[in-house]
Amino acid sequence: YVVTVFAMEYGCCCASPKRFATPAPTRCHVMFSGRFNQEARIEYMSTVENVLSDRYKINTFMVKAAPGQNFGAQTLAGLGGMAVMVAFCSSQYGEKTGIGYETFEELKFAHENDIPIIPVKLCHVYPPQPQKPAACSKKYCPAPFSNMLPPERDDEGCGQNSFVLRNSLVYIDGLTQDGQYIPPADLARKIYESLNKNGFIQQVSLMSFDPKPRTSCTIS
């Protein structure tokens, strides 16, 4: 197989043609990558996904683990079948938390496997500069948390963001002038336009094959 990735108008990682010794996996969906630590952002991403799937017939994938479910298995399925990754770059995107299944690892996987990336800017400082959570200077932090240390810069997360989401990788601005999220339908349209102008529609369109929407692709 010879795979060539072209530059996107709204942004992607470019790679030179690369030969695989074994058949490449079947990649047929657009994976949404983002921090799931704010309910409002999760709802926003989910709405964008629904518009992209229902209105534009794009095969999308977003981890949606309910209590008791294994979100790690869902993440692996998403990574294994993604043809394009949409990175929802909030201020803490790309933080290396150490839990394993996180945006740091998702971004790393996409970059190392020449997966096109469409960054969506959802923070004022870009690329995101994640900070490590504040820690206690002692074993316990009694109220009013007077022993809390200030947040520290996540050097690994910041370094990878700066390298992968570099200035040459043009992003979609997902914020209004007053710092609010743009309407979900507008963002879905911009993502679709990026996919269309760069030749990815046939690969990720629900009209091109008959899988169940937002499920993992079969890996060959």
Coordinates of C-alpha atoms in Angstrom, one line a residue, residues 13 23 25 35 38 44 47 53-54 56 60-61 67 76-77 85 87 113-114 117 123 131 133 152 156 165 182 191 214:
C13 CA -0.6 16.5 9.3
P23 CA -2.0 -4.5 4.6
P25 CA -6.2 -1.4 8.5
R35 CA -11.1 16.2 27.1
Q38 CA -16.5 19.4 31.4
Y44 CA -21.1 20.4 22.5
T47 CA -24.1 17.8 19.2
S53 CA -23.6 12.3 11.0
D54 CA -27.2 13.1 10.4
Y56 CA -23.8 15.3 6.2
T60 CA -18.2 9.5 13.1
F61 CA -16.8 8.0 16.3
P67 CA -20.8 4.2 34.2
L76 CA -8.7 1.7 21.0
A77 CA -11.6 0.9 18.6
M85 CA -9.1 12.9 13.7
A87 CA -9.0 17.5 17.9
N113 CA 0.5 6.9 12.1
D114 CA 0.1 9.8 9.6
I117 CA -5.7 16.0 12.0
C123 CA -9.0 28.1 23.9
Q131 CA -1.0 22.7 33.2
P133 CA -3.4 20.1 38.4
E152 CA 2.9 23.5 36.9
E156 CA 5.5 16.8 27.7
L165 CA -0.2 21.4 16.3
I182 CA -19.6 28.8 17.7
I191 CA -15.4 20.1 9.4
R214 CA -20.6 5.7 15.1

